PDB file of C-alpha atoms in Angstrom:
ATOM      1  CA  MET A   1     111.254 123.370 106.318  1.00 45.00           C
ATOM      2  CA  THR A   2     113.199 125.938 105.255  1.00 45.00           C
ATOM      3  CA  ALA A   3     112.043 129.398 103.223  1.00 50.00           C
ATOM      4  CA  ALA A   4     111.871 127.087  99.445  1.00 83.00           C
ATOM      5  CA  HIS A   5     111.652 123.687  99.948  1.00 91.00           C
ATOM      6  CA  PHE A   6     112.132 121.192 102.822  1.00 95.00           C
ATOM      7  CA  ARG A   7     114.891 118.449 103.564  1.00 94.00           C
ATOM      8  CA  ASP A   8     115.471 114.825 102.189  1.00 96.00           C
ATOM      9  CA  ALA A   9     115.561 113.682 106.076  1.00 97.00           C
ATOM     10  CA  ALA A  10     113.318 110.453 107.238  1.00 97.00           C
ATOM     11  CA  ARG A  11     113.708 108.604 110.553  1.00 97.00           C
ATOM     12  CA  TYR A  12     113.033 105.163 111.271  1.00 97.00           C
ATOM     13  CA  TRP A  13     111.892 103.524 114.270  1.00 97.00           C
ATOM     14  CA  ARG A  14     110.209 100.837 116.060  1.00 97.00           C
ATOM     15  CA  SER A  15     107.734  99.934 118.699  1.00 97.00           C
ATOM     16  CA  PRO A  16     107.626  97.359 121.338  1.00 95.00           C
ATOM     17  CA  LEU A  17     103.794  97.582 120.863  1.00 95.00           C
ATOM     18  CA  VAL A  18     103.657  96.518 116.987  1.00 95.00           C
ATOM     19  CA  PRO A  19     106.246  93.912 116.851  1.00 91.00           C
ATOM     20  CA  ASP A  20     108.162  93.710 113.360  1.00 95.00           C
ATOM     21  CA  ALA A  21     106.685  97.149 112.127  1.00 97.00           C
ATOM     22  CA  ASP A  22     108.476 100.102 111.130  1.00 98.00           C
ATOM     23  CA  MET A  23     107.851 103.923 111.330  1.00 98.00           C
ATOM     24  CA  VAL A  24     108.901 106.195 109.440  1.00 98.00           C
ATOM     25  CA  THR A  25     108.734 110.125 110.159  1.00 98.00           C
ATOM     26  CA  ALA A  26     109.789 111.996 106.640  1.00 98.00           C
ATOM     27  CA  GLU A  27     110.566 114.569 104.291  1.00 98.00           C
ATOM     28  CA  TYR A  28     111.706 114.642 101.051  1.00 98.00           C
ATOM     29  CA  TYR A  29     112.577 117.144  98.202  1.00 97.00           C
ATOM     30  CA  ASP A  30     115.208 115.595  95.878  1.00 96.00           C
ATOM     31  CA  HIS A  31     114.790 112.539  96.542  1.00 97.00           C
ATOM     32  CA  GLU A  32     113.185 109.525  94.296  1.00 97.00           C
ATOM     33  CA  PHE A  33     111.545 106.107  94.887  1.00 98.00           C
ATOM     34  CA  THR A  34     112.668 103.698  92.339  1.00 98.00           C
ATOM     35  CA  PRO A  35     109.921 101.016  91.728  1.00 98.00           C
ATOM     36  CA  HIS A  36     109.940  99.133  94.536  1.00 98.00           C
ATOM     37  CA  TRP A  37     107.398  96.652  96.976  1.00 98.00           C
ATOM     38  CA  HIS A  38     106.945  95.621 100.532  1.00 97.00           C
ATOM     39  CA  ASP A  39     105.850  92.677 102.251  1.00 97.00           C
ATOM     40  CA  ALA A  40     103.770  94.584 104.893  1.00 98.00           C
ATOM     41  CA  TYR A  41     101.192  97.379 104.222  1.00 98.00           C
ATOM     42  CA  THR A  42     102.187 100.499 103.393  1.00 98.00           C
ATOM     43  CA  VAL A  43     100.312 103.061 105.761  1.00 98.00           C
ATOM     44  CA  PRO A  44     101.443 106.779 104.909  1.00 98.00           C
ATOM     45  CA  VAL A  45      99.652 110.365 106.001  1.00 98.00           C
ATOM     46  CA  ILE A  46     100.904 113.514 103.846  1.00 98.00           C
ATOM     47  CA  GLU A  47     100.912 115.850 106.743  1.00 98.00           C
ATOM     48  CA  ALA A  48     102.472 118.663 104.312  1.00 98.00           C
ATOM     49  CA  GLY A  49     102.998 119.018 100.262  1.00 98.00           C
ATOM     50  CA  ALA A  50     102.457 116.769  97.890  1.00 98.00           C
ATOM     51  CA  GLU A  51     103.229 112.647  96.798  1.00 98.00           C
ATOM     52  CA  CYS A  52     103.113 111.885  93.356  1.00 98.00           C
ATOM     53  CA  PHE A  53     103.733 108.016  92.771  1.00 98.00           C
ATOM     54  CA  ASP A  54     102.822 105.290  89.995  1.00 98.00           C
ATOM     55  CA  TYR A  55     101.253 102.373  91.233  1.00 98.00           C
ATOM     56  CA  ARG A  56      98.981  99.366  89.268  1.00 97.00           C
ATOM     57  CA  GLY A  57      98.867 101.385  86.408  1.00 97.00           C
ATOM     58  CA  ALA A  58      97.937 104.207  87.263  1.00 98.00           C
ATOM     59  CA  HIS A  59      99.431 107.981  88.082  1.00 98.00           C
ATOM     60  CA  HIS A  60      98.454 109.162  91.824  1.00 98.00           C
ATOM     61  CA  ILE A  61      99.247 112.437  93.245  1.00 98.00           C
ATOM     62  CA  ALA A  62      98.503 112.662  96.876  1.00 98.00           C
ATOM     63  CA  GLU A  63      98.337 115.930  99.066  1.00 98.00           C
ATOM     64  CA  ALA A  64      98.408 117.016 102.806  1.00 98.00           C
ATOM     65  CA  GLY A  65      95.785 115.216 104.488  1.00 98.00           C
ATOM     66  CA  SER A  66      95.495 112.227 102.728  1.00 98.00           C
ATOM     67  CA  VAL A  67      96.051 108.512 103.184  1.00 98.00           C
ATOM     68  CA  PRO A  68      97.696 106.392 100.306  1.00 98.00           C
ATOM     69  CA  VAL A  69      97.657 102.669 101.420  1.00 98.00           C
ATOM     70  CA  ILE A  70      99.298 100.392  99.321  1.00 98.00           C
ATOM     71  CA  ASN A  71      98.857  96.843  99.756  1.00 98.00           C
ATOM     72  CA  PRO A  72     101.457  94.158 100.667  1.00 98.00           C
ATOM     73  CA  GLY A  73     103.856  93.416  97.337  1.00 98.00           C
ATOM     74  CA  GLU A  74     102.352  95.693  95.073  1.00 98.00           C
ATOM     75  CA  VAL A  75     105.064  97.680  92.907  1.00 98.00           C
ATOM     76  CA  HIS A  76     105.355 101.570  93.597  1.00 98.00           C
ATOM     77  CA  THR A  77     107.692 104.365  93.240  1.00 98.00           C
ATOM     78  CA  GLY A  78     107.542 108.149  95.070  1.00 98.00           C
ATOM     79  CA  ALA A  79     108.426 111.512  94.287  1.00 98.00           C
ATOM     80  CA  ARG A  80     107.664 115.316  94.997  1.00 97.00           C
ATOM     81  CA  ALA A  81     104.464 116.266  93.556  1.00 98.00           C
ATOM     82  CA  VAL A  82     104.954 120.410  94.380  1.00 97.00           C
ATOM     83  CA  ASP A  83     107.786 122.528  94.235  1.00 96.00           C
ATOM     84  CA  ALA A  84     108.448 122.324  98.176  1.00 97.00           C
ATOM     85  CA  GLY A  85     108.197 118.334  97.872  1.00 98.00           C
ATOM     86  CA  TRP A  86     106.507 116.745 101.318  1.00 98.00           C
ATOM     87  CA  ARG A  87     106.633 115.652 104.922  1.00 98.00           C
ATOM     88  CA  TYR A  88     104.872 112.320 105.677  1.00 98.00           C
ATOM     89  CA  ARG A  89     104.569 110.116 108.663  1.00 98.00           C
ATOM     90  CA  VAL A  90     104.519 106.095 107.369  1.00 98.00           C
ATOM     91  CA  PHE A  91     103.478 102.951 109.337  1.00 98.00           C
ATOM     92  CA  TYR A  92     104.482  99.715 107.631  1.00 98.00           C
ATOM     93  CA  LEU A  93     102.457  97.095 109.285  1.00 98.00           C
ATOM     94  CA  PRO A  94     103.039  93.233 109.473  1.00 98.00           C
ATOM     95  CA  VAL A  95     100.658  91.214 107.432  1.00 97.00           C
ATOM     96  CA  PRO A  96      99.462  89.437 109.973  1.00 96.00           C
ATOM     97  CA  PHE A  97      98.954  92.107 112.426  1.00 97.00           C
ATOM     98  CA  VAL A  98      96.669  93.495 110.377  1.00 97.00           C
ATOM     99  CA  GLU A  99      94.615  89.857 109.588  1.00 96.00           C
ATOM    100  CA  ASN A 100      94.933  89.744 113.623  1.00 95.00           C
ATOM    101  CA  VAL A 101      93.486  92.763 113.507  1.00 96.00           C
ATOM    102  CA  ALA A 102      90.526  92.431 110.829  1.00 96.00           C
ATOM    103  CA  TRP A 103      90.075  89.291 113.331  1.00 95.00           C
ATOM    104  CA  GLU A 104      89.620  90.799 116.272  1.00 94.00           C
ATOM    105  CA  MET A 105      87.093  93.057 114.716  1.00 95.00           C
ATOM    106  CA  ALA A 106      84.630  90.345 113.240  1.00 93.00           C
ATOM    107  CA  GLY A 107      85.222  87.598 116.428  1.00 92.00           C
ATOM    108  CA  ARG A 108      86.401  85.049 113.705  1.00 89.00           C
ATOM    109  CA  PRO A 109      89.052  84.341 111.069  1.00 88.00           C
ATOM    110  CA  ALA A 110      88.318  86.732 108.077  1.00 83.00           C
ATOM    111  CA  ALA A 111      90.462  87.750 104.636  1.00 85.00           C
ATOM    112  CA  SER A 112      93.106  89.257 104.254  1.00 92.00           C
ATOM    113  CA  PRO A 113      92.108  93.326 104.226  1.00 97.00           C
ATOM    114  CA  TRP A 114      92.131  94.683 100.663  1.00 97.00           C
ATOM    115  CA  PHE A 115      92.517  98.458 100.237  1.00 98.00           C
ATOM    116  CA  PRO A 116      91.723 100.393  97.035  1.00 96.00           C
ATOM    117  CA  ASP A 117      94.123 101.384  94.317  1.00 97.00           C
ATOM    118  CA  ASP A 118      92.966 105.346  94.606  1.00 97.00           C
ATOM    119  CA  ILE A 119      94.058 107.728  97.428  1.00 98.00           C
ATOM    120  CA  ILE A 120      92.245 107.371 100.706  1.00 98.00           C
ATOM    121  CA  ARG A 121      90.688 111.257 101.424  1.00 98.00           C
ATOM    122  CA  ASP A 122      89.253 110.673 104.795  1.00 98.00           C
ATOM    123  CA  ALA A 123      90.403 113.668 107.073  1.00 98.00           C
ATOM    124  CA  ASP A 124      89.307 111.658 110.533  1.00 98.00           C
ATOM    125  CA  LEU A 125      91.060 108.973 109.679  1.00 98.00           C
ATOM    126  CA  ALA A 126      94.087 110.579 108.694  1.00 98.00           C
ATOM    127  CA  ARG A 127      93.699 112.443 112.167  1.00 98.00           C
ATOM    128  CA  ARG A 128      93.834 109.371 114.427  1.00 98.00           C
ATOM    129  CA  LEU A 129      96.806 107.530 112.333  1.00 98.00           C
ATOM    130  CA  VAL A 130      98.847 110.984 112.609  1.00 98.00           C
ATOM    131  CA  ILE A 131      97.589 110.658 116.711  1.00 98.00           C
ATOM    132  CA  ALA A 132      98.595 107.164 116.733  1.00 98.00           C
ATOM    133  CA  HIS A 133     101.830 107.695 114.641  1.00 98.00           C
ATOM    134  CA  ARG A 134     103.173 110.494 117.245  1.00 98.00           C
ATOM    135  CA  LEU A 135     102.053 108.567 120.173  1.00 97.00           C
ATOM    136  CA  LEU A 136     104.026 105.554 119.164  1.00 97.00           C
ATOM    137  CA  GLU A 137     106.697 107.529 118.444  1.00 97.00           C
ATOM    138  CA  GLY A 138     106.856 109.797 122.038  1.00 93.00           C
ATOM    139  CA  GLY A 139     107.217 106.300 123.652  1.00 88.00           C
ATOM    140  CA  ALA A 140     105.470 108.234 126.692  1.00 82.00           C
ATOM    141  CA  ASP A 141     102.475 106.513 127.356  1.00 92.00           C
ATOM    142  CA  PRO A 142     102.044 103.225 126.440  1.00 95.00           C
ATOM    143  CA  LEU A 143      97.948 102.281 126.748  1.00 96.00           C
ATOM    144  CA  ALA A 144      97.373 105.834 124.731  1.00 96.00           C
ATOM    145  CA  ALA A 145      99.383 104.593 122.074  1.00 97.00           C
ATOM    146  CA  GLU A 146      98.061 100.818 121.500  1.00 97.00           C
ATOM    147  CA  THR A 147      94.615 102.638 122.275  1.00 97.00           C
ATOM    148  CA  ALA A 148      95.292 104.754 119.304  1.00 98.00           C
ATOM    149  CA  LEU A 149      96.815 102.770 117.414  1.00 98.00           C
ATOM    150  CA  VAL A 150      94.019 100.023 117.297  1.00 97.00           C
ATOM    151  CA  ASP A 151      91.313 103.032 116.961  1.00 97.00           C
ATOM    152  CA  ALA A 152      93.710 104.103 113.850  1.00 98.00           C
ATOM    153  CA  VAL A 153      94.046 100.730 112.409  1.00 98.00           C
ATOM    154  CA  THR A 154      90.169  98.824 112.764  1.00 97.00           C
ATOM    155  CA  THR A 155      88.979 102.827 111.516  1.00 98.00           C
ATOM    156  CA  LEU A 156      91.134 102.301 108.203  1.00 98.00           C
ATOM    157  CA  ILE A 157      89.680  98.601 107.973  1.00 97.00           C
ATOM    158  CA  GLY A 158      86.259  98.972 109.161  1.00 96.00           C
ATOM    159  CA  ARG A 159      85.844 102.427 106.668  1.00 97.00           C
ATOM    160  CA  HIS A 160      88.144 101.591 103.422  1.00 98.00           C
ATOM    161  CA  ALA A 161      88.838  97.392 103.229  1.00 97.00           C
ATOM    162  CA  LEU A 162      86.947  96.203  99.804  1.00 96.00           C
ATOM    163  CA  GLU A 163      85.451  93.204 101.500  1.00 93.00           C
ATOM    164  CA  ARG A 164      83.115  94.686 104.175  1.00 89.00           C
ATOM    165  CA  VAL A 165      84.064  93.201 107.475  1.00 90.00           C
ATOM    166  CA  ASP A 166      81.191  92.960 110.146  1.00 88.00           C
ATOM    167  CA  ILE A 167      82.219  93.751 113.449  1.00 91.00           C
ATOM    168  CA  GLU A 168      80.655  91.123 116.316  1.00 89.00           C
ATOM    169  CA  PRO A 169      78.403  92.300 118.454  1.00 90.00           C
ATOM    170  CA  LEU A 170      79.294  93.169 122.069  1.00 89.00           C
ATOM    171  CA  ALA A 171      76.685  92.624 125.273  1.00 92.00           C
ATOM    172  CA  ALA A 172      76.749  94.934 128.346  1.00 93.00           C
ATOM    173  CA  ASP A 173      79.480  92.920 130.707  1.00 97.00           C
ATOM    174  CA  ALA A 174      79.575  95.828 134.330  1.00 97.00           C
ATOM    175  CA  HIS A 175      81.877  92.627 135.421  1.00 98.00           C
ATOM    176  CA  ARG A 176      84.662  93.111 132.841  1.00 98.00           C
ATOM    177  CA  VAL A 177      84.557  96.870 133.026  1.00 98.00           C
ATOM    178  CA  ALA A 178      84.775  96.654 136.748  1.00 98.00           C
ATOM    179  CA  THR A 179      87.440  94.148 136.032  1.00 98.00           C
ATOM    180  CA  MET A 180      89.301  96.357 134.036  1.00 98.00           C
ATOM    181  CA  LYS A 181      88.999  99.632 136.424  1.00 98.00           C
ATOM    182  CA  SER A 182      90.636  97.966 139.463  1.00 98.00           C
ATOM    183  CA  ARG A 183      93.639  97.049 136.943  1.00 97.00           C
ATOM    184  CA  LEU A 184      93.601 100.856 136.036  1.00 97.00           C
ATOM    185  CA  ALA A 185      93.853 102.392 139.384  1.00 96.00           C
ATOM    186  CA  ASP A 186      95.743  99.294 141.566  1.00 95.00           C
ATOM    187  CA  ASP A 187      98.960 100.750 140.767  1.00 94.00           C
ATOM    188  CA  LEU A 188      99.107 104.537 138.904  1.00 94.00           C
ATOM    189  CA  LEU A 189     102.562 103.865 138.241  1.00 92.00           C
ATOM    190  CA  GLU A 190     102.514 100.771 136.379  1.00 92.00           C
ATOM    191  CA  PRO A 191     103.225 101.022 132.834  1.00 92.00           C
ATOM    192  CA  LEU A 192     100.713  99.305 131.269  1.00 96.00           C
ATOM    193  CA  THR A 193      99.732  98.048 127.913  1.00 97.00           C
ATOM    194  CA  LEU A 194      95.832  97.748 126.385  1.00 97.00           C
ATOM    195  CA  ALA A 195      96.867  93.801 125.462  1.00 97.00           C
ATOM    196  CA  GLU A 196      97.830  93.636 129.235  1.00 97.00           C
ATOM    197  CA  LEU A 197      94.343  95.375 130.028  1.00 98.00           C
ATOM    198  CA  ALA A 198      92.353  93.009 127.486  1.00 98.00           C
ATOM    199  CA  GLN A 199      94.001  90.115 128.818  1.00 97.00           C
ATOM    200  CA  THR A 200      93.099  90.449 132.069  1.00 97.00           C
ATOM    201  CA  VAL A 201      89.361  90.285 131.078  1.00 98.00           C
ATOM    202  CA  GLY A 202      89.833  88.079 128.439  1.00 97.00           C
ATOM    203  CA  LEU A 203      89.278  89.892 125.156  1.00 96.00           C
ATOM    204  CA  SER A 204      91.148  90.905 122.645  1.00 96.00           C
ATOM    205  CA  THR A 205      92.524  94.681 122.877  1.00 96.00           C
ATOM    206  CA  PHE A 206      89.842  96.113 119.637  1.00 96.00           C
ATOM    207  CA  HIS A 207      86.876  94.555 122.500  1.00 96.00           C
ATOM    208  CA  ALA A 208      88.478  95.530 125.156  1.00 97.00           C
ATOM    209  CA  ALA A 209      88.584  99.335 124.309  1.00 97.00           C
ATOM    210  CA  ARG A 210      85.539  98.893 122.868  1.00 97.00           C
ATOM    211  CA  LEU A 211      83.473  97.798 126.288  1.00 97.00           C
ATOM    212  CA  PHE A 212      85.729  99.962 128.164  1.00 98.00           C
ATOM    213  CA  THR A 213      84.732 103.306 126.367  1.00 97.00           C
ATOM    214  CA  ARG A 214      81.184 102.547 125.809  1.00 97.00           C
ATOM    215  CA  GLU A 215      80.255 101.905 129.309  1.00 97.00           C
ATOM    216  CA  THR A 216      82.091 104.657 130.882  1.00 97.00           C
ATOM    217  CA  GLY A 217      82.130 107.184 128.074  1.00 97.00           C
ATOM    218  CA  LEU A 218      86.101 107.139 127.898  1.00 97.00           C
ATOM    219  CA  ALA A 219      89.120 105.388 126.504  1.00 97.00           C
ATOM    220  CA  PRO A 220      91.010 103.172 129.296  1.00 98.00           C
ATOM    221  CA  HIS A 221      94.073 105.849 129.318  1.00 96.00           C
ATOM    222  CA  ALA A 222      91.921 108.595 129.764  1.00 96.00           C
ATOM    223  CA  TRP A 223      89.512 107.366 132.441  1.00 97.00           C
ATOM    224  CA  ARG A 224      93.270 106.282 133.907  1.00 97.00           C
ATOM    225  CA  ASN A 225      95.012 109.849 133.506  1.00 95.00           C
ATOM    226  CA  GLN A 226      91.215 111.263 135.538  1.00 95.00           C
ATOM    227  CA  MET A 227      91.681 108.823 138.121  1.00 96.00           C
ATOM    228  CA  ARG A 228      95.243 110.069 138.547  1.00 95.00           C
ATOM    229  CA  ILE A 229      94.257 113.395 139.085  1.00 95.00           C
ATOM    230  CA  VAL A 230      91.613 112.667 141.313  1.00 95.00           C
ATOM    231  CA  ARG A 231      93.759 110.897 143.534  1.00 94.00           C
ATOM    232  CA  ALA A 232      96.153 114.216 143.418  1.00 94.00           C
ATOM    233  CA  LEU A 233      93.781 116.509 145.236  1.00 95.00           C
ATOM    234  CA  PRO A 234      94.537 115.682 147.973  1.00 95.00           C
ATOM    235  CA  ALA A 235      98.017 116.187 148.012  1.00 94.00           C
ATOM    236  CA  LEU A 236      97.754 119.405 146.206  1.00 93.00           C
ATOM    237  CA  ARG A 237      95.618 120.419 148.954  1.00 93.00           C
ATOM    238  CA  ALA A 238      98.377 119.857 151.329  1.00 93.00           C
ATOM    239  CA  GLY A 239     100.238 122.156 149.192  1.00 92.00           C
ATOM    240  CA  ALA A 240     102.616 120.016 148.060  1.00 93.00           C
ATOM    241  CA  SER A 241     104.382 121.153 144.443  1.00 93.00           C
ATOM    242  CA  VAL A 242     102.911 120.238 141.305  1.00 93.00           C
ATOM    243  CA  THR A 243     105.965 118.575 140.762  1.00 93.00           C
ATOM    244  CA  ALA A 244     106.035 116.286 143.212  1.00 94.00           C
ATOM    245  CA  VAL A 245     101.999 115.452 142.393  1.00 93.00           C
ATOM    246  CA  ALA A 246     102.695 114.955 139.265  1.00 92.00           C
ATOM    247  CA  ALA A 247     105.321 112.639 139.390  1.00 92.00           C
ATOM    248  CA  ALA A 248     103.348 110.650 142.388  1.00 93.00           C
ATOM    249  CA  SER A 249     100.646 110.481 140.441  1.00 92.00           C
ATOM    250  CA  GLY A 250     102.327 108.395 137.517  1.00 92.00           C
ATOM    251  CA  PHE A 251     102.132 111.190 134.660  1.00 90.00           C
ATOM    252  CA  THR A 252     105.451 111.756 132.567  1.00 85.00           C
ATOM    253  CA  ASP A 253     106.101 115.444 133.626  1.00 87.00           C
ATOM    254  CA  GLN A 254     104.008 118.562 134.901  1.00 91.00           C
ATOM    255  CA  SER A 255     103.346 119.632 132.126  1.00 92.00           C
ATOM    256  CA  HIS A 256     101.573 116.191 131.334  1.00 90.00           C
ATOM    257  CA  PHE A 257     100.075 117.095 134.711  1.00 93.00           C
ATOM    258  CA  THR A 258      98.575 120.647 134.032  1.00 94.00           C
ATOM    259  CA  ARG A 259      97.738 119.815 130.495  1.00 92.00           C
ATOM    260  CA  HIS A 260      95.001 116.936 132.077  1.00 92.00           C
ATOM    261  CA  PHE A 261      94.594 118.734 134.675  1.00 94.00           C
ATOM    262  CA  LYS A 262      93.813 122.342 133.248  1.00 94.00           C
ATOM    263  CA  ARG A 263      91.012 120.297 130.585  1.00 92.00           C
ATOM    264  CA  ALA A 264      89.681 118.836 134.130  1.00 92.00           C
ATOM    265  CA  PHE A 265      89.266 121.852 136.164  1.00 93.00           C
ATOM    266  CA  GLY A 266      89.828 124.667 133.603  1.00 94.00           C
ATOM    267  CA  VAL A 267      92.642 126.307 136.043  1.00 94.00           C
ATOM    268  CA  PRO A 268      96.606 124.752 136.285  1.00 93.00           C
ATOM    269  CA  PRO A 269      96.556 122.586 139.537  1.00 93.00           C
ATOM    270  CA  GLY A 270      98.932 125.798 140.983  1.00 90.00           C
ATOM    271  CA  ARG A 271      96.242 128.246 140.471  1.00 90.00           C
ATOM    272  CA  TRP A 272      93.890 125.472 141.921  1.00 91.00           C
ATOM    273  CA  ARG A 273      95.453 124.803 144.720  1.00 84.00           C
TER     274      ARG A 273
END
């Protein structure tokens, strides 16, 4: 952001974790969107400033922290609502993807989710969406990114779809949890997606993440990072460099390792050693 206002700058990008979806990281000042529609669910999070738009016969103003969802096929516009313009992150999620998430939640075919005309103001949902968007954009940890995406989209559907989705009950299953732990721990250097982990135990991504998190107290990627730290301790005690230990343990880089290590032990790995 300049001293006066945002720039007109946008980057469209994709992730292999969400086939056929487009994502946008953008800021706008002069640009105005003419009436148009998308064949996907448009799920933006306003990060700063404010956007105004016409949608389904009403004029709306979406401020920072809001989630102005646009349903597929619905005509809308877009322009700045404040002098500075606005900055946002947007998911364009294919209809089949969102339908499949709803079906996974219910455990059976469900109606296509439809979201209210009014802007969604849910700070917790906005936070989850931003986390997922940033992780997908960074591309470093597919397990963390896919888990965050499933969490964000199921939160959106569960809280704000006009037709309630009743979540299928999930029984305790120690065998499946143990199998997932084994897969997570077998090769800490292996890039692993939530879909691959879920396939190991014959569950949907939603229910695999839900079962694992409920039974262990940690999401799959968080549990795996904790296992990486535990296995890194002998090498640190033996005097190996933090950089070498981070690489051998499956962390993206030294700062990634240090961040997670400090969260667990309260000090950086070098000082702990």
